[in-house]
């Protein structure tokens, strides 16, 4: 699960970083950085949420921005004018991120038995600063819950979380040995198993991403070729 990142570091100078992040998580706009996509990464984890009937009803996600970008963002928030405490500033940032992600489907694509699954609007979200990382947490509901029985017999639930422009690289949480962490993908039922399928992008796509500068417009959907796939399979009850 080695990262495909060509450059993870941003320069020492950058303006309006808060607005840049809001744009990043919806329109893939970032302050100046080195050439080649991606420029920032996020470590993601997903919990498959079940309703009282035991049906899949939502994907609860956490995105932890990389340490360098988090540091710059937190410094910008601290230096912003006004008397708001940091918690309130993070809340405002979360609201902007959510609004900018909505038209992009929250960077999330879900399929069941190969068919697209309709996703609802995000109403629960928060932004936190923990261990020098900025983390965006949110609950992404399905329009219609999926019974676990429908995930049996090869009709898996699969999702991909990716920035279409591949400005951000989004990778499930990993251990030091590059294996997925236990909390990278979780479903709380003994009837289901999970796995994370690493991306295997074509060398041509890797080369195409490497040639893109920050000012270049990436082909729509480029990020999909670099996206990991989360898979949930269940047995019939």
Short mmCIF file of C-alpha atoms in Angstrom, two decimals:
data_model
loop_
_atom_site.label_atom_id
_atom_site.label_comp_id
_atom_site.label_asym_id
_atom_site.label_seq_id
_atom_site.Cartn_x
_atom_site.Cartn_y
_atom_site.Cartn_z
CA UNK A 1 0.00 0.00 0.00
CA UNK A 2 2.88 2.33 -0.82
CA UNK A 3 1.82 5.90 -1.45
CA UNK A 4 2.01 7.21 -4.99
CA UNK A 5 2.82 10.74 -3.78
CA UNK A 6 5.48 12.53 -5.84
CA UNK A 7 5.59 15.58 -3.52
CA UNK A 8 4.05 15.95 -0.06
CA UNK A 9 5.56 19.26 0.89
CA UNK A 10 4.18 22.77 0.58
CA UNK A 11 6.32 25.94 0.49
CA UNK A 12 6.90 28.24 3.44
CA UNK A 13 4.82 31.02 1.93
CA UNK A 14 1.05 30.72 1.48
CA UNK A 15 -1.93 33.03 1.80
CA UNK A 16 -5.49 32.51 2.95
CA UNK A 17 -4.77 28.93 3.89
CA UNK A 18 -8.18 28.40 5.46
CA UNK A 19 -9.91 29.34 2.21
CA UNK A 20 -7.40 27.26 0.30
CA UNK A 21 -8.32 24.19 2.33
CA UNK A 22 -12.03 24.77 1.78
CA UNK A 23 -11.34 24.98 -1.92
CA UNK A 24 -9.08 21.96 -1.78
CA UNK A 25 -11.83 19.80 -0.35
CA UNK A 26 -14.31 20.64 -3.07
CA UNK A 27 -12.55 22.23 -5.99
CA UNK A 28 -9.00 20.96 -5.49
CA UNK A 29 -7.49 24.43 -5.09
CA UNK A 30 -4.28 24.70 -3.10
CA UNK A 31 -1.60 27.29 -2.52
CA UNK A 32 1.58 27.05 -4.54
CA UNK A 33 3.49 23.80 -4.23
CA UNK A 34 5.90 21.62 -6.13
CA UNK A 35 5.10 20.13 -9.51
CA UNK A 36 3.35 16.81 -10.01
CA UNK A 37 0.11 15.50 -8.54
CA UNK A 38 -0.71 14.81 -5.74
CA UNK A 39 0.40 17.62 -3.45
CA UNK A 40 -1.28 16.73 -0.15
CA UNK A 41 -2.43 13.48 1.36
CA UNK A 42 -5.11 12.42 3.81
CA UNK A 43 -5.20 9.26 5.91
CA UNK A 44 -8.76 7.96 5.92
CA UNK A 45 -10.75 5.51 8.00
CA UNK A 46 -14.31 4.29 7.46
CA UNK A 47 -16.84 2.73 9.80
CA UNK A 48 -19.83 1.05 8.17
CA UNK A 49 -22.79 2.12 10.29
CA UNK A 50 -25.81 -0.14 10.79
CA UNK A 51 -29.36 0.86 11.74
CA UNK A 52 -31.57 -0.86 14.31
CA UNK A 53 -32.60 -3.46 11.71
CA UNK A 54 -28.96 -4.29 11.04
CA UNK A 55 -28.93 -2.63 7.62
CA UNK A 56 -26.08 -0.53 6.24
CA UNK A 57 -27.23 3.06 6.60
CA UNK A 58 -24.10 5.22 6.47
CA UNK A 59 -20.36 5.47 6.02
CA UNK A 60 -18.81 7.31 8.93
CA UNK A 61 -15.50 8.75 7.73
CA UNK A 62 -12.42 10.40 9.21
CA UNK A 63 -9.90 12.23 7.04
CA UNK A 64 -6.61 13.19 8.72
CA UNK A 65 -4.66 15.77 6.73
CA UNK A 66 -0.92 15.28 6.44
CA UNK A 67 1.22 16.70 9.27
CA UNK A 68 2.90 19.46 7.26
CA UNK A 69 -0.30 20.85 5.82
CA UNK A 70 -2.03 20.49 9.20
CA UNK A 71 0.73 22.54 10.83
CA UNK A 72 0.39 25.35 8.33
CA UNK A 73 -3.38 25.31 8.61
CA UNK A 74 -3.35 25.45 12.40
CA UNK A 75 -0.86 28.32 12.36
CA UNK A 76 -3.12 30.22 9.99
CA UNK A 77 -6.16 29.61 12.17
CA UNK A 78 -4.28 30.80 15.26
CA UNK A 79 -3.18 34.02 13.55
CA UNK A 80 -6.62 34.88 12.13
CA UNK A 81 -8.23 38.06 13.46
CA UNK A 82 -10.99 37.95 16.06
CA UNK A 83 -11.55 36.54 19.52
CA UNK A 84 -13.00 33.17 18.53
CA UNK A 85 -11.48 30.17 20.31
CA UNK A 86 -9.76 27.54 18.18
CA UNK A 87 -12.71 25.15 18.56
CA UNK A 88 -15.06 27.69 16.97
CA UNK A 89 -12.62 28.37 14.14
CA UNK A 90 -12.34 24.65 13.43
CA UNK A 91 -16.14 24.40 13.44
CA UNK A 92 -16.37 27.15 10.84
CA UNK A 93 -13.72 25.45 8.76
CA UNK A 94 -15.68 22.19 8.92
CA UNK A 95 -18.81 23.95 7.70
CA UNK A 96 -16.92 25.35 4.71
CA UNK A 97 -15.38 21.97 3.91
CA UNK A 98 -18.76 20.27 4.05
CA UNK A 99 -20.34 22.86 1.76
CA UNK A 100 -17.55 22.55 -0.79
CA UNK A 101 -17.57 18.76 -0.72
CA UNK A 102 -21.32 18.42 -1.27
CA UNK A 103 -21.30 19.15 -5.04
CA UNK A 104 -18.48 16.61 -5.41
CA UNK A 105 -20.41 13.81 -3.72
CA UNK A 106 -18.09 14.08 -0.71
CA UNK A 107 -15.36 12.46 -2.84
CA UNK A 108 -17.10 9.13 -2.21
CA UNK A 109 -18.34 6.54 -4.70
CA UNK A 110 -20.33 3.56 -3.37
CA UNK A 111 -21.46 0.50 -5.32
CA UNK A 112 -23.50 -2.56 -4.41
CA UNK A 113 -23.31 -5.60 -6.69
CA UNK A 114 -21.63 -3.33 -9.21
CA UNK A 115 -24.43 -0.76 -9.25
CA UNK A 116 -24.14 2.81 -7.91
CA UNK A 117 -25.62 3.46 -4.48
CA UNK A 118 -27.37 6.80 -3.95
CA UNK A 119 -25.92 8.90 -1.15
CA UNK A 120 -27.74 11.44 0.99
CA UNK A 121 -26.57 14.81 2.30
CA UNK A 122 -24.11 15.14 5.16
CA UNK A 123 -25.62 16.81 8.23
CA UNK A 124 -23.29 15.44 10.93
CA UNK A 125 -19.67 16.60 10.77
CA UNK A 126 -16.91 18.07 12.89
CA UNK A 127 -13.32 19.23 12.50
CA UNK A 128 -10.76 18.49 15.21
CA UNK A 129 -7.08 19.03 15.88
CA UNK A 130 -5.51 15.92 17.44
CA UNK A 131 -1.82 15.00 17.71
CA UNK A 132 -0.88 17.91 15.43
CA UNK A 133 -3.20 16.66 12.69
CA UNK A 134 -6.35 18.34 11.42
CA UNK A 135 -9.09 15.75 11.02
CA UNK A 136 -12.47 16.11 9.32
CA UNK A 137 -15.10 13.66 10.62
CA UNK A 138 -18.47 13.19 8.94
CA UNK A 139 -21.34 10.77 8.52
CA UNK A 140 -22.38 10.04 4.92
CA UNK A 141 -25.84 8.39 4.83
CA UNK A 142 -27.22 6.12 2.13
CA UNK A 143 -30.54 7.22 0.66
CA UNK A 144 -31.88 3.69 1.19
CA UNK A 145 -30.39 1.30 3.80
CA UNK A 146 -28.96 -1.99 2.50
CA UNK A 147 -29.83 -5.26 4.30
CA UNK A 148 -26.73 -7.29 5.14
CA UNK A 149 -28.25 -10.31 3.38
CA UNK A 150 -28.03 -8.36 0.13
CA UNK A 151 -24.22 -8.23 0.55
CA UNK A 152 -23.91 -12.03 0.32
CA UNK A 153 -23.19 -14.31 -2.61
CA UNK A 154 -20.67 -12.03 -4.25
CA UNK A 155 -22.89 -8.94 -4.16
CA UNK A 156 -20.35 -6.97 -2.16
CA UNK A 157 -20.56 -3.38 -1.02
CA UNK A 158 -17.60 -1.45 -2.39
CA UNK A 159 -16.55 2.15 -2.08
CA UNK A 160 -13.81 4.44 -3.28
CA UNK A 161 -12.86 7.76 -1.70
CA UNK A 162 -10.81 10.01 -3.95
CA UNK A 163 -10.25 13.53 -5.19
CA UNK A 164 -11.24 13.40 -8.89
CA UNK A 165 -8.35 15.73 -9.80
CA UNK A 166 -5.85 13.71 -7.71
CA UNK A 167 -4.63 16.89 -6.04
CA UNK A 168 -5.07 15.04 -2.76
CA UNK A 169 -4.02 11.45 -2.30
CA UNK A 170 -6.43 9.61 -0.02
CA UNK A 171 -5.14 6.41 1.56
CA UNK A 172 -6.61 4.22 4.29
CA UNK A 173 -4.79 4.33 7.62
CA UNK A 174 -1.78 2.02 7.59
CA UNK A 175 0.71 0.52 10.04
CA UNK A 176 4.46 0.99 9.79
CA UNK A 177 4.67 -2.19 7.72
CA UNK A 178 2.23 -0.67 5.20
CA UNK A 179 -0.63 -3.04 6.14
CA UNK A 180 -4.09 -1.54 6.86
CA UNK A 181 -4.73 -0.53 10.45
CA UNK A 182 -7.51 -2.30 12.32
CA UNK A 183 -9.58 0.89 12.27
CA UNK A 184 -9.07 1.59 8.56
CA UNK A 185 -12.34 -0.15 7.66
CA UNK A 186 -14.71 -1.40 10.35
CA UNK A 187 -18.15 -3.02 10.48
CA UNK A 188 -19.46 -4.18 13.84
CA UNK A 189 -21.03 -7.54 13.02
CA UNK A 190 -19.60 -11.08 12.92
CA UNK A 191 -21.50 -11.86 9.71
CA UNK A 192 -19.35 -9.59 7.54
CA UNK A 193 -15.71 -9.32 6.53
CA UNK A 194 -13.81 -6.37 5.14
CA UNK A 195 -10.75 -5.80 3.05
CA UNK A 196 -8.96 -2.89 1.42
CA UNK A 197 -7.83 -3.40 -2.16
CA UNK A 198 -4.83 -1.32 -3.08
CA UNK A 199 -4.79 0.71 -6.25
CA UNK A 200 -2.69 -0.54 -9.16
CA UNK A 201 -2.63 2.45 -11.54
CA UNK A 202 -1.43 1.99 -15.06
CA UNK A 203 2.12 3.37 -15.53
CA UNK A 204 0.70 5.72 -18.16
CA UNK A 205 -1.58 7.27 -15.52
CA UNK A 206 1.31 7.60 -13.07
CA UNK A 207 3.32 9.39 -15.74
CA UNK A 208 0.38 11.65 -16.58
CA UNK A 209 -0.01 12.66 -12.93
CA UNK A 210 3.73 13.31 -12.64
CA UNK A 211 3.59 15.75 -15.54
CA UNK A 212 0.86 17.92 -14.01
CA UNK A 213 1.91 21.16 -12.35
CA UNK A 214 -0.26 22.80 -9.70
CA UNK A 215 -1.68 25.19 -12.31
CA UNK A 216 -2.56 22.43 -14.77
CA UNK A 217 -6.10 21.13 -14.99
CA UNK A 218 -6.10 17.40 -14.39
CA UNK A 219 -8.37 15.18 -16.50
CA UNK A 220 -11.64 14.71 -14.61
CA UNK A 221 -11.59 11.38 -12.83
CA UNK A 222 -7.79 11.01 -12.75
CA UNK A 223 -7.91 10.34 -9.02
CA UNK A 224 -10.08 7.27 -9.53
CA UNK A 225 -7.14 5.38 -11.02
CA UNK A 226 -5.20 5.87 -7.77
CA UNK A 227 -8.07 5.13 -5.39
CA UNK A 228 -8.11 2.19 -3.02
CA UNK A 229 -11.29 0.12 -2.81
CA UNK A 230 -12.97 -0.76 0.46
CA UNK A 231 -14.97 -3.97 0.30
CA UNK A 232 -17.60 -5.42 2.65
CA UNK A 233 -18.86 -9.00 2.18
CA UNK A 234 -21.50 -10.67 4.35
CA UNK A 235 -22.86 -14.16 4.77
CA UNK A 236 -26.56 -14.98 4.60
CA UNK A 237 -28.19 -15.14 8.03
#
